[in-house]
mmCIF file of C-alpha atoms in Angstrom:
data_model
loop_
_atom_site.group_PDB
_atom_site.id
_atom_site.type_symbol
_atom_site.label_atom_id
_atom_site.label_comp_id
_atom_site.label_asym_id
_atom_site.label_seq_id
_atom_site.Cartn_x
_atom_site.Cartn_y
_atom_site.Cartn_z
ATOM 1 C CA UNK G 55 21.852 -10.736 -0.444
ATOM 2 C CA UNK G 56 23.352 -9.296 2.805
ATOM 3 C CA UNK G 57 24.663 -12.514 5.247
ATOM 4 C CA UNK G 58 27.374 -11.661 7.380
ATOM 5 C CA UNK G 59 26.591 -12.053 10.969
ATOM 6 C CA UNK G 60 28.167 -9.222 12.085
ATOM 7 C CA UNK G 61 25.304 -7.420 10.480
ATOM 8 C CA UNK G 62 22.963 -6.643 12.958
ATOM 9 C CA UNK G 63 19.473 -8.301 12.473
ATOM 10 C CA UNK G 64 16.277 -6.928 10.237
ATOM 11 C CA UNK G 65 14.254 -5.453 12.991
ATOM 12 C CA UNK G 66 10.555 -6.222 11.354
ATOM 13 C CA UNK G 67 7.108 -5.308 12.684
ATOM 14 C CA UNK G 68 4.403 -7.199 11.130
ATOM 15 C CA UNK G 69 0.361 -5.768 10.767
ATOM 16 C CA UNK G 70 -1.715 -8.505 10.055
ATOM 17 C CA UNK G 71 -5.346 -8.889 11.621
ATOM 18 C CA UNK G 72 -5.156 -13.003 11.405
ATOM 19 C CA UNK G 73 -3.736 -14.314 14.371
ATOM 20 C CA UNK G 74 -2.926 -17.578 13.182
ATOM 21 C CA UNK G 75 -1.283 -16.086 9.912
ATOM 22 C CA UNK G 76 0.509 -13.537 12.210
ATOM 23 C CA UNK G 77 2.058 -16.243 13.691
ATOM 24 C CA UNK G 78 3.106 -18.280 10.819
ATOM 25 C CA UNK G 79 5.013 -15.325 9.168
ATOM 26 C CA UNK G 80 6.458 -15.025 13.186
ATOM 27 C CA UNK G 81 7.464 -18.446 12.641
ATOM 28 C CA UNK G 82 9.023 -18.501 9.144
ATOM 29 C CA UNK G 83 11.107 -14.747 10.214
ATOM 30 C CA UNK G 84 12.483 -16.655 12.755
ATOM 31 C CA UNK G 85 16.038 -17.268 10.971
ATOM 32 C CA UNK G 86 19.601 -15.922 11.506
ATOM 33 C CA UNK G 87 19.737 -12.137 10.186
ATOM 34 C CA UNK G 88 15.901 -11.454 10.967
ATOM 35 C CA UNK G 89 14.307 -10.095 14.112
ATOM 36 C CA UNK G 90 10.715 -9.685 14.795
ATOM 37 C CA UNK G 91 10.485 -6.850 17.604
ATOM 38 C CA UNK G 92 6.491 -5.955 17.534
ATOM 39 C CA UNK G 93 3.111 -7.177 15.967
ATOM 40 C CA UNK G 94 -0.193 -5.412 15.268
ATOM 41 C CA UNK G 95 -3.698 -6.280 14.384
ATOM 42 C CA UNK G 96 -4.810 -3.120 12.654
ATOM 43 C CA UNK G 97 -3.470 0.006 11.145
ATOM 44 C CA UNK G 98 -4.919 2.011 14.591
ATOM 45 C CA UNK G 99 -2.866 0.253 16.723
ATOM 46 C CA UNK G 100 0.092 -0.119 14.463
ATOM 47 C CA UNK G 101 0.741 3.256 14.749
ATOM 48 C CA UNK G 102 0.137 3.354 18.364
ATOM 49 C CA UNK G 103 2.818 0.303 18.630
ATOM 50 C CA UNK G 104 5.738 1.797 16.269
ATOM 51 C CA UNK G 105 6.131 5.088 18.615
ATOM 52 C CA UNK G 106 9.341 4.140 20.253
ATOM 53 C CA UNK G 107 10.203 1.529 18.016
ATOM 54 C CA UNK G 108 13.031 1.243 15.331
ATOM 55 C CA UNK G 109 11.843 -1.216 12.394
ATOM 56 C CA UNK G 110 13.624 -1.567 9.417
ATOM 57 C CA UNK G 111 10.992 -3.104 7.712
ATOM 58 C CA UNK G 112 7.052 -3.138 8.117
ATOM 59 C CA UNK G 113 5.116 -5.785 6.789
ATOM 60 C CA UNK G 114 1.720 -4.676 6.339
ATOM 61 C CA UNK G 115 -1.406 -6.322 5.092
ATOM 62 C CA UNK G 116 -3.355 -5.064 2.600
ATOM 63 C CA UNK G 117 -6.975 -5.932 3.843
ATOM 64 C CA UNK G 118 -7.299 -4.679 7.720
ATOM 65 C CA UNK G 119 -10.098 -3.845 9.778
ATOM 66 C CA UNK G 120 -11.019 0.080 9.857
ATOM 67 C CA UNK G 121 -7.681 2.045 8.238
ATOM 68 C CA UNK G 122 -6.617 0.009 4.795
ATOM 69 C CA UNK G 123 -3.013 -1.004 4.711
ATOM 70 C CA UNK G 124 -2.646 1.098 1.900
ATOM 71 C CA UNK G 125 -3.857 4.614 4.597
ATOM 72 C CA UNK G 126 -1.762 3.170 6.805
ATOM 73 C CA UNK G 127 1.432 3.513 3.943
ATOM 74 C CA UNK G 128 0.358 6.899 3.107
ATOM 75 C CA UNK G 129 0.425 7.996 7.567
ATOM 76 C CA UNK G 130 3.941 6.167 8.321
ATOM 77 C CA UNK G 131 5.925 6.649 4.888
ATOM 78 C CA UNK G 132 6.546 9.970 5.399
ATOM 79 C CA UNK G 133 7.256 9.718 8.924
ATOM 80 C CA UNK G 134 9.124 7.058 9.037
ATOM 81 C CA UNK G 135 11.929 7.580 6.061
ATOM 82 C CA UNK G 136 14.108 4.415 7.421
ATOM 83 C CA UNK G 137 11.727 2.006 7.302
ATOM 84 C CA UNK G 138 10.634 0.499 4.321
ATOM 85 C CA UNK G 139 6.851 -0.597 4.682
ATOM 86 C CA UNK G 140 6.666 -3.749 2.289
ATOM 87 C CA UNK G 141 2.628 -4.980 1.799
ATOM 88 C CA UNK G 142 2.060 -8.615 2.369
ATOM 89 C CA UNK G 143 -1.235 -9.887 1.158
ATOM 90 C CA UNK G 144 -3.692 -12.417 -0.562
ATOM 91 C CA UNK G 145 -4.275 -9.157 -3.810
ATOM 92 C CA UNK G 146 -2.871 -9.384 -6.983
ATOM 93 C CA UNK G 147 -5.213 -6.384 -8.258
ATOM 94 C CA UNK G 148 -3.026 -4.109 -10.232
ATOM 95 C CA UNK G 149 -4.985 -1.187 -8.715
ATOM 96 C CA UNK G 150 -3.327 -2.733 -5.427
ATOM 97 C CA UNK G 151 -0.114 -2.902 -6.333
ATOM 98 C CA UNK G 152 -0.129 0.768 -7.751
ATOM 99 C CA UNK G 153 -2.339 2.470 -4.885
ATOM 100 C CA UNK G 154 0.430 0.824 -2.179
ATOM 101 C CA UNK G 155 3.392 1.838 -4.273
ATOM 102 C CA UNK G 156 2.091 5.495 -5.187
ATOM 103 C CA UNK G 157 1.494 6.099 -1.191
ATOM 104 C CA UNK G 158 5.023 4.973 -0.217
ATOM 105 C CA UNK G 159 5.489 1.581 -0.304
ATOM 106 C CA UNK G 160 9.105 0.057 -0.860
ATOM 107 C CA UNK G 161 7.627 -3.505 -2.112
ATOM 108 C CA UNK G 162 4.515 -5.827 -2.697
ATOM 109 C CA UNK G 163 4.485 -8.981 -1.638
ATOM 110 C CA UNK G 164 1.961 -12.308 -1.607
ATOM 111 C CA UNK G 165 0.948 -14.508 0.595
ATOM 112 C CA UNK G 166 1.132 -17.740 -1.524
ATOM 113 C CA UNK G 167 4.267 -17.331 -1.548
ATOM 114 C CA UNK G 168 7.256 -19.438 -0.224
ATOM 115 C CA UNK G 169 8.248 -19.373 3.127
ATOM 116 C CA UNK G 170 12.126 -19.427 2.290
ATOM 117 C CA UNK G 171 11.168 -16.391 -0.926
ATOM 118 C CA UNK G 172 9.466 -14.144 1.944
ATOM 119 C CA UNK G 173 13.005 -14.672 3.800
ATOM 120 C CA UNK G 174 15.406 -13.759 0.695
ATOM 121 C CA UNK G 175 12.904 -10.642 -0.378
ATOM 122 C CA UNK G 176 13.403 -9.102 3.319
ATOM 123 C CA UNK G 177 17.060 -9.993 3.460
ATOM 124 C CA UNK G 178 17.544 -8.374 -0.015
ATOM 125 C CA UNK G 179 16.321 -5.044 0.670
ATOM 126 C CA UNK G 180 19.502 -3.955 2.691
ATOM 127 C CA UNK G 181 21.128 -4.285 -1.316
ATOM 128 C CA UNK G 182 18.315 -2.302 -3.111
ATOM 129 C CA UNK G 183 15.997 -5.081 -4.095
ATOM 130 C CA UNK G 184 12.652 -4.202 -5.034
ATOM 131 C CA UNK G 185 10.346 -6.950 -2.898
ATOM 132 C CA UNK G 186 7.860 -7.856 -5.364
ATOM 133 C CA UNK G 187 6.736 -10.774 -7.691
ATOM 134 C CA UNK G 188 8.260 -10.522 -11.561
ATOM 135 C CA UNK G 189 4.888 -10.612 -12.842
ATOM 136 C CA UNK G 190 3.663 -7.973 -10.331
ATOM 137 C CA UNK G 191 6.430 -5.539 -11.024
ATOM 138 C CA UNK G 192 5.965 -5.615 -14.847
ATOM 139 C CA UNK G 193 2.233 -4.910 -14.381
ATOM 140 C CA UNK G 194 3.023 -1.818 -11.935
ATOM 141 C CA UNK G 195 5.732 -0.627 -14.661
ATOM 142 C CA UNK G 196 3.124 -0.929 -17.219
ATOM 143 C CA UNK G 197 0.398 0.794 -15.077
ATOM 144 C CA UNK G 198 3.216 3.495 -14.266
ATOM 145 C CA UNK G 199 4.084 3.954 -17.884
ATOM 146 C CA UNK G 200 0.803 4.409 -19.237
ATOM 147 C CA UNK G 201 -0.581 8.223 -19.716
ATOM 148 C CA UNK G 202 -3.106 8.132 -17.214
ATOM 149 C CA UNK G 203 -6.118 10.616 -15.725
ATOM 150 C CA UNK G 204 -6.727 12.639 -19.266
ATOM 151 C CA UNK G 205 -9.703 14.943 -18.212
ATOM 152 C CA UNK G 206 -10.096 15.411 -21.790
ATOM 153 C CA UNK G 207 -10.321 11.099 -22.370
ATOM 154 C CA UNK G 208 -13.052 11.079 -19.386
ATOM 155 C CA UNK G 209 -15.184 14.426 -20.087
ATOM 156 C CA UNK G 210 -13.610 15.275 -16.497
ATOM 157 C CA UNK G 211 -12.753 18.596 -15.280
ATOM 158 C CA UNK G 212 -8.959 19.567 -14.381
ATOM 159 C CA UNK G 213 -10.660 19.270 -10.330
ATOM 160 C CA UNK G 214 -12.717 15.736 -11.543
ATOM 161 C CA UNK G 215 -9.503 14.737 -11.902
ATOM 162 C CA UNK G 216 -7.623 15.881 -9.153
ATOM 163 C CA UNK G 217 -10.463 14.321 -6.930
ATOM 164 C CA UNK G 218 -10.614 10.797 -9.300
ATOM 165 C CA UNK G 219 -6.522 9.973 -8.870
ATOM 166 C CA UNK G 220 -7.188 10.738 -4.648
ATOM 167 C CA UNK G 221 -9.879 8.227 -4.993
ATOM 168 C CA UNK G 222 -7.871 5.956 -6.523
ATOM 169 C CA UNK G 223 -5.449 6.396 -3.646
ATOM 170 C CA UNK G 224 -8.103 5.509 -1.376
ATOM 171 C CA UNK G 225 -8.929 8.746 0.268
ATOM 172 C CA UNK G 226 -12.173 9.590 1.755
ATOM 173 C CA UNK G 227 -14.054 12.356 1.202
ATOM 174 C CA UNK G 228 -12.977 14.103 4.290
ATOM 175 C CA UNK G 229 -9.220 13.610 3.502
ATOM 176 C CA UNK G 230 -9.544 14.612 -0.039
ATOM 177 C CA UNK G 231 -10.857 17.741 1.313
ATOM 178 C CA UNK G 232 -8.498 18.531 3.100
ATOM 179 C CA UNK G 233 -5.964 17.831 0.533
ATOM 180 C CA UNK G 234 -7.415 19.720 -2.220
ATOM 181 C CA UNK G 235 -9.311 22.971 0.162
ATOM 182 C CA UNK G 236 -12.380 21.822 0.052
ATOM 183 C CA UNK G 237 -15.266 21.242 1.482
ATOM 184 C CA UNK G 238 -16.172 16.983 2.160
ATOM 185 C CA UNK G 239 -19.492 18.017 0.620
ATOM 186 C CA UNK G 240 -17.813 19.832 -2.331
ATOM 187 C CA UNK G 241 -16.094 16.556 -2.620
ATOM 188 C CA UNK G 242 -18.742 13.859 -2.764
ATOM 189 C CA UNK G 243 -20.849 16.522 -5.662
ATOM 190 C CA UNK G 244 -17.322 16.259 -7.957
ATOM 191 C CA UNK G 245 -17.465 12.301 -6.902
ATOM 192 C CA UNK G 246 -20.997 11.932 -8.148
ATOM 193 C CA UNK G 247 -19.868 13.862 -11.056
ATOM 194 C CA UNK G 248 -17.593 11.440 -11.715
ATOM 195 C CA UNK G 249 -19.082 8.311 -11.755
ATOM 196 C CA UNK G 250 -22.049 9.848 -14.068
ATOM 197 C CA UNK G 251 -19.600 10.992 -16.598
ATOM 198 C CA UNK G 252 -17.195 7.460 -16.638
ATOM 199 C CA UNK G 253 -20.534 5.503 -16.392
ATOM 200 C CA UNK G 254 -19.344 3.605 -13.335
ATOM 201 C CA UNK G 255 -21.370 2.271 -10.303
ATOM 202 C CA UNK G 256 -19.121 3.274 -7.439
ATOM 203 C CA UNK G 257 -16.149 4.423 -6.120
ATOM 204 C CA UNK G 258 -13.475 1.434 -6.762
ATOM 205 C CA UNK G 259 -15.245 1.151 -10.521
ATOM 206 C CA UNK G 260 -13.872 4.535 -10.709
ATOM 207 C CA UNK G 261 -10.425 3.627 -9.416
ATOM 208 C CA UNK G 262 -9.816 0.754 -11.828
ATOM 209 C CA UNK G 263 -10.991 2.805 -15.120
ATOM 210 C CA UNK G 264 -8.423 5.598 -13.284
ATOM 211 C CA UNK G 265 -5.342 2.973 -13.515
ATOM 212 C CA UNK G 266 -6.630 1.594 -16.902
ATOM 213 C CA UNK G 267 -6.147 5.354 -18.103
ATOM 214 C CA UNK G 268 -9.862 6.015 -18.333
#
């Protein structure tokens, strides 16, 4: 882990909707070699608060009002290729983990954890480390491993598909369209589709027979 002094600080922004636990993970980032340099309390303004900033690290929650942490990954990752955006949150759902690590995220970490552990993960991403629980990371390698979306395994079409692993992602209907050329009412027929042929209720059943291969 990286702890000369004449390093200059980890400038961090945190997005976390809970005051009172915005300030506690203000409080425990206030150590030599860390730097907090801007707070939001939702993806919207997050994005409104990073223009003009330099962050090294964004630590996002996973559960915020209006855009999901995981939207908010999938807007800054690509804009932002020097800051790693590491998810901080109360989830251990291994459709979690993989949704925020497909979309751009550098790490996934929890909020039971130790105060002096969040420290040492932050610090040890200047050196490569991967930010995330032991148990966490061998569920995501096993969930990355595994053949998943097999139209022929689900009855869905080569397009069922397409549209299933965007759901997954957590895209809505509008922003599938627009992904895949189509129409948001094309969209929610394939969606219906979907869920008749897995035999699923809803969208996020749909999601977590997607990342248990079907």
């Amino acid at each position: 882990m990286t702890t000369d002094s004449r390093v200059a600080p980890l400038r961090v922004m945190l997005v976390e909707d809970h005051p009172l636990v915005r300030a506690a993970i203000r409080q425990t980032l206030t150590v030599p070699g860390i730097q907090v340099i801007a707070e939001a309390s939702s993806a919207e303004q997050a994005m409104d608060v990073v223009r003009g900033k330099t962050p090294d690290v964004m630590l996002v929650d996973l559960d915020l009002p209006g855009m999901s942490g995981v939207q908010l990954v999938r807007e800054l990752a690509p804009r932002m290729p020097d800051c790693k955006i590491v998810m901080l949150t109360g989830s251990m759902r291994t459709e979690d983990v993989v949704a925020a690590i497909r979309n751009g995220a550098a790490g996934y970490l929890t909020k039971d954890m130790a105060p002096d552990a969040l420290v040492r993960s932050l610090l040890g991403l200047r050196d490569g480390d991967l930010p995330m629980p032991r148990k966490l990371a061998a569920q995501l390698m096993k969930q990355l491993l595994k053949p998943i979306g097999s139209a022929h395994a689900g009855g869905l079409s080569e397009r069922e598909e397409e549209v299933l692993r965007l759901v997954a992602d957590g895209l809505t209907d509008r922003e599938i369209g627009t992904a895949l050329g189509i129409s948001p009412r094309t969209v929610g027929r394939h969606v219906g589709s979907i869920l008749d042929k897995l035999g699923v209720r809803n969208r996020a059943e749909a999601a977590r027979r997607y990342y248990q291969g079907l």
